[in-house]
């Protein structure tokens, strides 16, 4: 038998192995030393070349009086939540309107110093999602035209205002809030200001009969004021109040009657043809079914169930109250 | 290279590589983290300031926003190269540059606004969208943060990567240098350590180098304190010791294998790769005749010569095929090995390649053994199998072997030839798919089912038609399973035997049996077979009808069930006595016995019994034929009754005739006395009484003749209801007032053809009888209905099948017992002693017979009696008969009349009456005398009796008509006998006068005849 050692005999030294090792080392160092940034898609630029922005500003597109239908329709809105959220919701609505009517719509963001009422009345925006009080003001001053009213989650084109307190509050009825502090929403808000004033008036109270009152700017802020005990009572919109009441955070002490809900109105100069097309498209909107996928976050809005045709007479009762409280004056600007 | 050196080099390389890779990884990680940090920074910045920025954009606070952006940029120590914001339309609204906005950024500003097709960018999410290189080296990464989803309001931040790269580079260089230094130091240290560690191994190496295969290795000189080395030394010592031991063992095994090989009972020849023999075992030496010394190195073909046992042709040696193909080769079963000395052996052999571990063919191993004995046995078995095959093929029956799925594997010749096919066309097919059964899918299914039954382990038989060249033939197909040693069905054997002829014969027998049964069932007589125990074996349909039992009720029961007592109890004894003694009392003969129906009623039968031949199991059987005598007896009774009545009728008729003659004499002379001595006082009372007595005598003879049907009747159409209407008062007066009479006459019954006076007499007689049966009162009801008597009903009544008018006379009297009922219509039979003549009901009976009907009686003692009179319904209009208008006779004018009568007194009376009336009268005693007198005497009219010796009145009249047609003939008779009536005599018969006749009746008739004669 052959010796087993024949298969285990050491081979002679191989310098190639050393060379291989050295090459591997070198390559590694080379890799480490290399810049790891990719060279593709890097544009070499000269930052010293500057321009004046004013030189590249696009001129304002003039209104095409010859073909009113070719003009872009600007849509304004009152801020409800964050600007991003509101913008996303209304942009999806404008996309739908554009597809249905064939017109071009553009969302207009109102500056702090301006109001939708002003913008709508002055034709800065041609359409606007506006609350009832806002509409009344705009109607009174500028003769804006109501197009549609929104259908809320209870499938009604009406809403309410609720007076709420903390669950442990001693205030149980509206009559008890005399000499207590009250938080309201935005001064121009229907649910946050006008309707609570009506409710107080009906029981013979004015704001001056309260210990104090304050405008918090939004329904949410109003609620926070109650929860943080900054105030004892809050008057706000029905949906938000119910949401918090269901969670046991607040207690509802009084619900108002139903009043016409927020809607969409147009500047009086918008051609009737356009108004009708827009109205028709909005009334045909089915946010819960057919058009659900085309809208963003619409279920969170006050018009979650769609729209119905709005008429001036819908706001008659509210108009009288607004007139009484001085929110509006009779007559309109020419 | 030494192991230590190699190991050192390896360690150095490994460490270095590790360092480099770590460095590389760290560098990449730093770069990624830096990028992520930039993104997070940008997003944080956007989230924290987006609202403010947006609002400034919306409010147009350009300057304010610009200040803010500049502040952010400068605060970050060069990391942020620039920040700028675009408005909702994508236009740059504010930026962090001091002197204008870089042009390179302008062309990257998006142009479009609120485009619906643009993908919605999520606000607050930073994306690296652009990379710029400025100032030659500085790399800028621009991040984009949308501010309002759906618009182009965006925050752009440019991060300068040069600063980041600088930091990374400086960090990585330091790490690299440090790492390399560490790697070197570690490597050197490792070299020293390894060198020391492998010292014992070097010592091992030096020992192993000195190894010789035949020397034992000694590691005892290996001194070390290292346990592992000690262990290695010990193990190596053991290994080499084991190696030596294994070499010894291998050598032993080799020797053992060699011995084993030489001990194998088969011959084994091994060759090298070229086919040259390397080894033979003893068996191979013996069979081939070559020793290993002689054969070694020779080609295997030289010593292994094989031929085919059958053909004697050489068979190629397998060595070439095995060595070339590497396959195992088996030689045929008919291989004969021719050894060196010429001896032949039958062998079974196989040749296989010998392969190395590398699967190379190193040679061949040929294994073979002497199978001469088995070969001879196999040949014998084969011959037997062929013989069996021939035997099966010679059989005319179909024999087939099948697989359990019905596939034909073997079939004998007969069925193949029957079809004209070849074996190969049938083998391999399913039996039901063969042409034998392809004439019907139903049959095919049946065959398949039979195969399945046999395959399940159950034999089955069926009769089926098989397709042949001669057409369909009926075979009996038997399918049987064949079981293997595990008792599982391995095969099916199916035999088919032609039974066409037997079937035809069976069909014929069956048809004959059916025919026999039909014949038996068509017999009117009952036919019953019994066994020696009296148990009924078979019976025909007539038995069921006769006895009222169903066949199921009678079969297998004792025959005594059909017998009344005492036969019922004694019958078994009758059989036993016969079986014991052999004495025949009724066997072979016939006799009248009583039988019993299911309803326990008895009836007479004529029983004939015969013994049948014994069965195969020696069972004795008897057959009995039963003729129902009920009808026959009834007919006999009716015949006897009729004969009795007829005899009585004749007797009564004869008596009535003589009696009438006597009455005629008395009446005649009484009238003569009246005529001659009319003025004598008191004579008229006497003659009147005499007349009344004669009248009563006339009535009596009238009834007697009515019974005997000898009286001439005068039938006519009679309406039953009208007849009753005319005699209602009489009927009411015939009984007591305690009997109420009810009439229920149907309006749909038609008239009947009877003598109205006889009808009235019959009704009166029946009414009187009914009244007598109700001495204490009751109800007598007369009812008429129209009925149709069926053949059976009519037969029972002795009538023909026809429509009848049924008149029922029902009373609620005492009823009539059985004995009385049997005699009630006999003449002179009476239950009222001598007060009654006993002729009333017999007269009714005779009247009904003359009317073409009958009278039936039903009675229940204590309940009542119903007489039913059945009159044939008369539909034809009666023959018109002109009634002769009787007129007052005119006196004679000397006309000559010949009186012919064998009774002298009647002859004299008639002569005297006629002479007083003015006629000249001659007399003769019989017909012959009268004819003799006519030869010499001329007469105008002959008055003749009917019944006379030698020649009756009709015969005389016929002679006279022939010879003397001008002579008028008047017949007179006291006996209505219709014999000798011919068509020519019918008028004379109709116009005859009945004795006793009054003088006025006689003179009137004579006068009419003579007047007619004169008119003619």
Tab-separated table of N, CA and C in Angstrom, chain A residues 140-211:
chain	number	residue	atom	x	y	z
A	140	UNK	N	-75.040	90.791	1.775
A	140	UNK	CA	-75.482	92.127	2.149
A	140	UNK	C	-74.618	93.191	1.487
A	141	UNK	N	-73.311	92.937	1.464
A	141	UNK	CA	-72.405	93.988	0.993
A	141	UNK	C	-72.173	93.911	-0.511
A	142	UNK	N	-72.111	92.654	-1.012
A	142	UNK	CA	-71.626	92.537	-2.381
A	142	UNK	C	-72.614	91.806	-3.309
A	143	UNK	N	-73.699	91.320	-2.728
A	143	UNK	CA	-74.698	90.652	-3.570
A	143	UNK	C	-74.235	89.311	-4.124
A	144	UNK	N	-73.443	88.614	-3.306
A	144	UNK	CA	-72.967	87.312	-3.829
A	144	UNK	C	-74.162	86.357	-4.008
A	145	UNK	N	-73.960	85.374	-4.822
A	145	UNK	CA	-75.048	84.474	-5.212
A	145	UNK	C	-74.822	83.092	-4.576
A	146	UNK	N	-75.837	82.573	-3.878
A	146	UNK	CA	-75.669	81.241	-3.288
A	146	UNK	C	-75.781	80.162	-4.380
A	147	UNK	N	-74.921	79.200	-4.298
A	147	UNK	CA	-74.926	78.134	-5.306
A	147	UNK	C	-75.487	76.840	-4.688
A	148	UNK	N	-74.812	76.377	-3.659
A	148	UNK	CA	-75.239	75.132	-3.010
A	148	UNK	C	-75.032	75.263	-1.511
A	149	UNK	N	-75.713	74.390	-0.741
A	149	UNK	CA	-75.470	74.238	0.690
A	149	UNK	C	-75.026	72.808	0.938
A	150	UNK	N	-74.148	72.720	1.942
A	150	UNK	CA	-73.590	71.396	2.200
A	150	UNK	C	-74.503	70.513	3.031
A	151	UNK	N	-74.474	69.217	2.783
A	151	UNK	CA	-75.205	68.230	3.589
A	151	UNK	C	-74.230	67.648	4.593
A	152	UNK	N	-74.608	67.759	5.865
A	152	UNK	CA	-73.677	67.312	6.904
A	152	UNK	C	-73.801	65.801	7.114
A	153	UNK	N	-73.163	65.336	8.178
A	153	UNK	CA	-73.141	63.891	8.423
A	153	UNK	C	-74.504	63.338	8.758
A	154	UNK	N	-75.438	64.199	9.202
A	154	UNK	CA	-76.806	63.715	9.449
A	154	UNK	C	-77.673	63.929	8.222
A	155	UNK	N	-77.019	64.125	7.074
A	155	UNK	CA	-77.671	64.230	5.778
A	155	UNK	C	-78.634	65.414	5.702
A	156	UNK	N	-78.336	66.426	6.448
A	156	UNK	CA	-79.190	67.618	6.411
A	156	UNK	C	-78.343	68.813	6.020
A	157	UNK	N	-78.979	69.747	5.304
A	157	UNK	CA	-78.286	70.996	4.949
A	157	UNK	C	-78.526	72.025	6.042
A	158	UNK	N	-78.348	71.527	7.246
A	158	UNK	CA	-78.580	72.403	8.395
A	158	UNK	C	-77.579	72.010	9.458
A	159	UNK	N	-77.326	72.936	10.320
A	159	UNK	CA	-76.502	72.562	11.460
A	159	UNK	C	-76.970	73.295	12.698
A	160	UNK	N	-76.314	72.906	13.759
A	160	UNK	CA	-76.697	73.460	15.046
A	160	UNK	C	-75.465	73.984	15.752
A	161	UNK	N	-75.741	74.686	16.795
A	161	UNK	CA	-74.687	75.054	17.737
A	161	UNK	C	-75.026	74.452	19.081
A	162	UNK	N	-74.010	74.030	19.787
A	162	UNK	CA	-74.207	73.442	21.121
A	162	UNK	C	-73.468	74.281	22.144
A	163	UNK	N	-74.086	74.392	23.307
A	163	UNK	CA	-73.389	74.940	24.477
A	163	UNK	C	-72.889	73.751	25.264
A	164	UNK	N	-71.598	73.757	25.598
A	164	UNK	CA	-71.023	72.627	26.334
A	164	UNK	C	-70.297	73.155	27.569
A	165	UNK	N	-70.209	72.254	28.536
A	165	UNK	CA	-69.455	72.560	29.759
A	165	UNK	C	-68.626	71.331	30.076
A	166	UNK	N	-67.781	71.450	31.046
A	166	UNK	CA	-67.055	70.278	31.519
A	166	UNK	C	-68.054	69.351	32.218
A	167	UNK	N	-67.780	68.051	32.229
A	167	UNK	CA	-68.733	67.112	32.834
A	167	UNK	C	-69.051	67.425	34.286
A	168	UNK	N	-68.066	68.018	35.014
A	168	UNK	CA	-68.271	68.267	36.443
A	168	UNK	C	-68.814	69.662	36.726
A	169	UNK	N	-69.204	70.346	35.666
A	169	UNK	CA	-69.639	71.728	35.843
A	169	UNK	C	-70.972	71.787	36.558
A	170	UNK	N	-71.141	72.902	37.284
A	170	UNK	CA	-72.408	73.117	37.989
A	170	UNK	C	-73.451	73.685	37.057
A	171	UNK	N	-73.020	74.102	35.918
A	171	UNK	CA	-73.960	74.651	34.940
A	171	UNK	C	-74.667	73.482	34.271
A	172	UNK	N	-76.010	73.508	34.359
A	172	UNK	CA	-76.769	72.402	33.791
A	172	UNK	C	-77.659	72.828	32.632
A	173	UNK	N	-78.107	74.056	32.670
A	173	UNK	CA	-78.962	74.545	31.591
A	173	UNK	C	-78.422	75.874	31.104
A	174	UNK	N	-78.965	76.313	30.034
A	174	UNK	CA	-78.502	77.557	29.462
A	174	UNK	C	-78.842	78.726	30.388
A	175	UNK	N	-79.911	78.535	31.077
A	175	UNK	CA	-80.287	79.612	31.996
A	175	UNK	C	-79.277	79.795	33.114
A	176	UNK	N	-78.487	78.763	33.342
A	176	UNK	CA	-77.541	78.842	34.448
A	176	UNK	C	-76.274	79.589	34.096
A	177	UNK	N	-76.080	79.938	32.787
A	177	UNK	CA	-74.757	80.465	32.430
A	177	UNK	C	-74.618	81.959	32.733
A	178	UNK	N	-75.694	82.512	33.149
A	178	UNK	CA	-75.583	83.932	33.519
A	178	UNK	C	-74.532	84.060	34.601
A	179	UNK	N	-73.709	85.057	34.503
A	179	UNK	CA	-72.616	85.287	35.457
A	179	UNK	C	-71.549	84.215	35.359
A	180	UNK	N	-71.494	83.530	34.278
A	180	UNK	CA	-70.399	82.597	34.025
A	180	UNK	C	-69.650	83.037	32.779
A	181	UNK	N	-68.452	82.520	32.582
A	181	UNK	CA	-67.643	82.915	31.433
A	181	UNK	C	-67.970	82.034	30.244
A	182	UNK	N	-67.886	82.642	29.054
A	182	UNK	CA	-68.270	81.949	27.828
A	182	UNK	C	-67.177	82.121	26.793
A	183	UNK	N	-66.839	81.087	26.087
A	183	UNK	CA	-65.905	81.140	24.964
A	183	UNK	C	-66.689	80.947	23.679
A	184	UNK	N	-66.387	81.729	22.707
A	184	UNK	CA	-66.990	81.613	21.387
A	184	UNK	C	-65.901	81.325	20.376
A	185	UNK	N	-66.290	81.054	19.161
A	185	UNK	CA	-65.318	80.738	18.132
A	185	UNK	C	-64.860	81.976	17.413
A	186	UNK	N	-64.912	81.884	16.081
A	186	UNK	CA	-64.519	83.040	15.272
A	186	UNK	C	-65.651	84.051	15.284
A	187	UNK	N	-65.252	85.290	15.244
A	187	UNK	CA	-66.251	86.341	15.300
A	187	UNK	C	-67.199	86.274	14.109
A	188	UNK	N	-66.699	85.791	12.973
A	188	UNK	CA	-67.519	85.726	11.774
A	188	UNK	C	-68.202	84.375	11.600
A	189	UNK	N	-68.081	83.545	12.630
A	189	UNK	CA	-68.608	82.188	12.490
A	189	UNK	C	-70.092	82.134	12.816
A	190	UNK	N	-70.831	81.378	12.011
A	190	UNK	CA	-72.266	81.223	12.243
A	190	UNK	C	-72.503	80.372	13.483
A	191	UNK	N	-71.874	79.217	13.516
A	191	UNK	CA	-72.085	78.303	14.631
A	191	UNK	C	-71.327	78.759	15.868
A	192	UNK	N	-70.251	79.456	15.619
A	192	UNK	CA	-69.415	79.861	16.732
A	192	UNK	C	-69.770	81.210	17.318
A	193	UNK	N	-70.666	81.953	16.669
A	193	UNK	CA	-70.998	83.279	17.204
A	193	UNK	C	-72.475	83.600	17.023
A	194	UNK	N	-72.947	83.616	15.791
A	194	UNK	CA	-74.296	84.097	15.537
A	194	UNK	C	-75.346	83.239	16.218
A	195	UNK	N	-75.293	81.932	16.012
A	195	UNK	CA	-76.324	81.057	16.576
A	195	UNK	C	-76.287	81.079	18.100
A	196	UNK	N	-75.129	81.024	18.754
A	196	UNK	CA	-75.119	81.164	20.217
A	196	UNK	C	-75.747	82.472	20.659
A	197	UNK	N	-75.550	83.542	19.920
A	197	UNK	CA	-76.166	84.818	20.294
A	197	UNK	C	-77.675	84.708	20.209
A	198	UNK	N	-78.156	84.009	19.189
A	198	UNK	CA	-79.594	83.811	19.045
A	198	UNK	C	-80.133	83.022	20.226
A	199	UNK	N	-79.413	81.947	20.607
A	199	UNK	CA	-79.859	81.115	21.708
A	199	UNK	C	-79.923	81.911	22.995
A	200	UNK	N	-78.924	82.771	23.214
A	200	UNK	CA	-78.928	83.579	24.430
A	200	UNK	C	-80.080	84.571	24.386
A	201	UNK	N	-80.283	85.141	23.223
A	201	UNK	CA	-81.333	86.147	23.069
A	201	UNK	C	-82.687	85.546	23.392
A	202	UNK	N	-82.862	84.318	22.999
A	202	UNK	CA	-84.172	83.687	23.200
A	202	UNK	C	-84.477	83.449	24.647
A	203	UNK	N	-83.445	83.395	25.460
A	203	UNK	CA	-83.725	83.252	26.903
A	203	UNK	C	-83.480	84.569	27.622
A	204	UNK	N	-83.374	85.579	26.810
A	204	UNK	CA	-83.315	86.922	27.409
A	204	UNK	C	-81.950	87.359	27.871
A	205	UNK	N	-80.918	86.750	27.300
A	205	UNK	CA	-79.553	87.094	27.730
A	205	UNK	C	-78.813	87.744	26.575
A	206	UNK	N	-77.864	88.573	26.920
A	206	UNK	CA	-76.902	89.103	25.966
A	206	UNK	C	-75.529	88.739	26.466
A	207	UNK	N	-74.532	89.039	25.655
A	207	UNK	CA	-73.174	88.746	26.072
A	207	UNK	C	-72.798	89.544	27.328
A	208	UNK	N	-73.382	90.676	27.463
A	208	UNK	CA	-73.032	91.513	28.612
A	208	UNK	C	-73.565	90.954	29.910
A	209	UNK	N	-74.520	90.019	29.791
A	209	UNK	CA	-75.052	89.408	31.014
A	209	UNK	C	-74.147	88.322	31.560
A	210	UNK	N	-73.154	88.017	30.819
A	210	UNK	CA	-72.232	86.969	31.252
A	210	UNK	C	-71.123	87.594	32.067
A	211	UNK	N	-70.477	86.733	32.786
A	211	UNK	CA	-69.335	87.219	33.586
A	211	UNK	C	-68.250	87.709	32.647
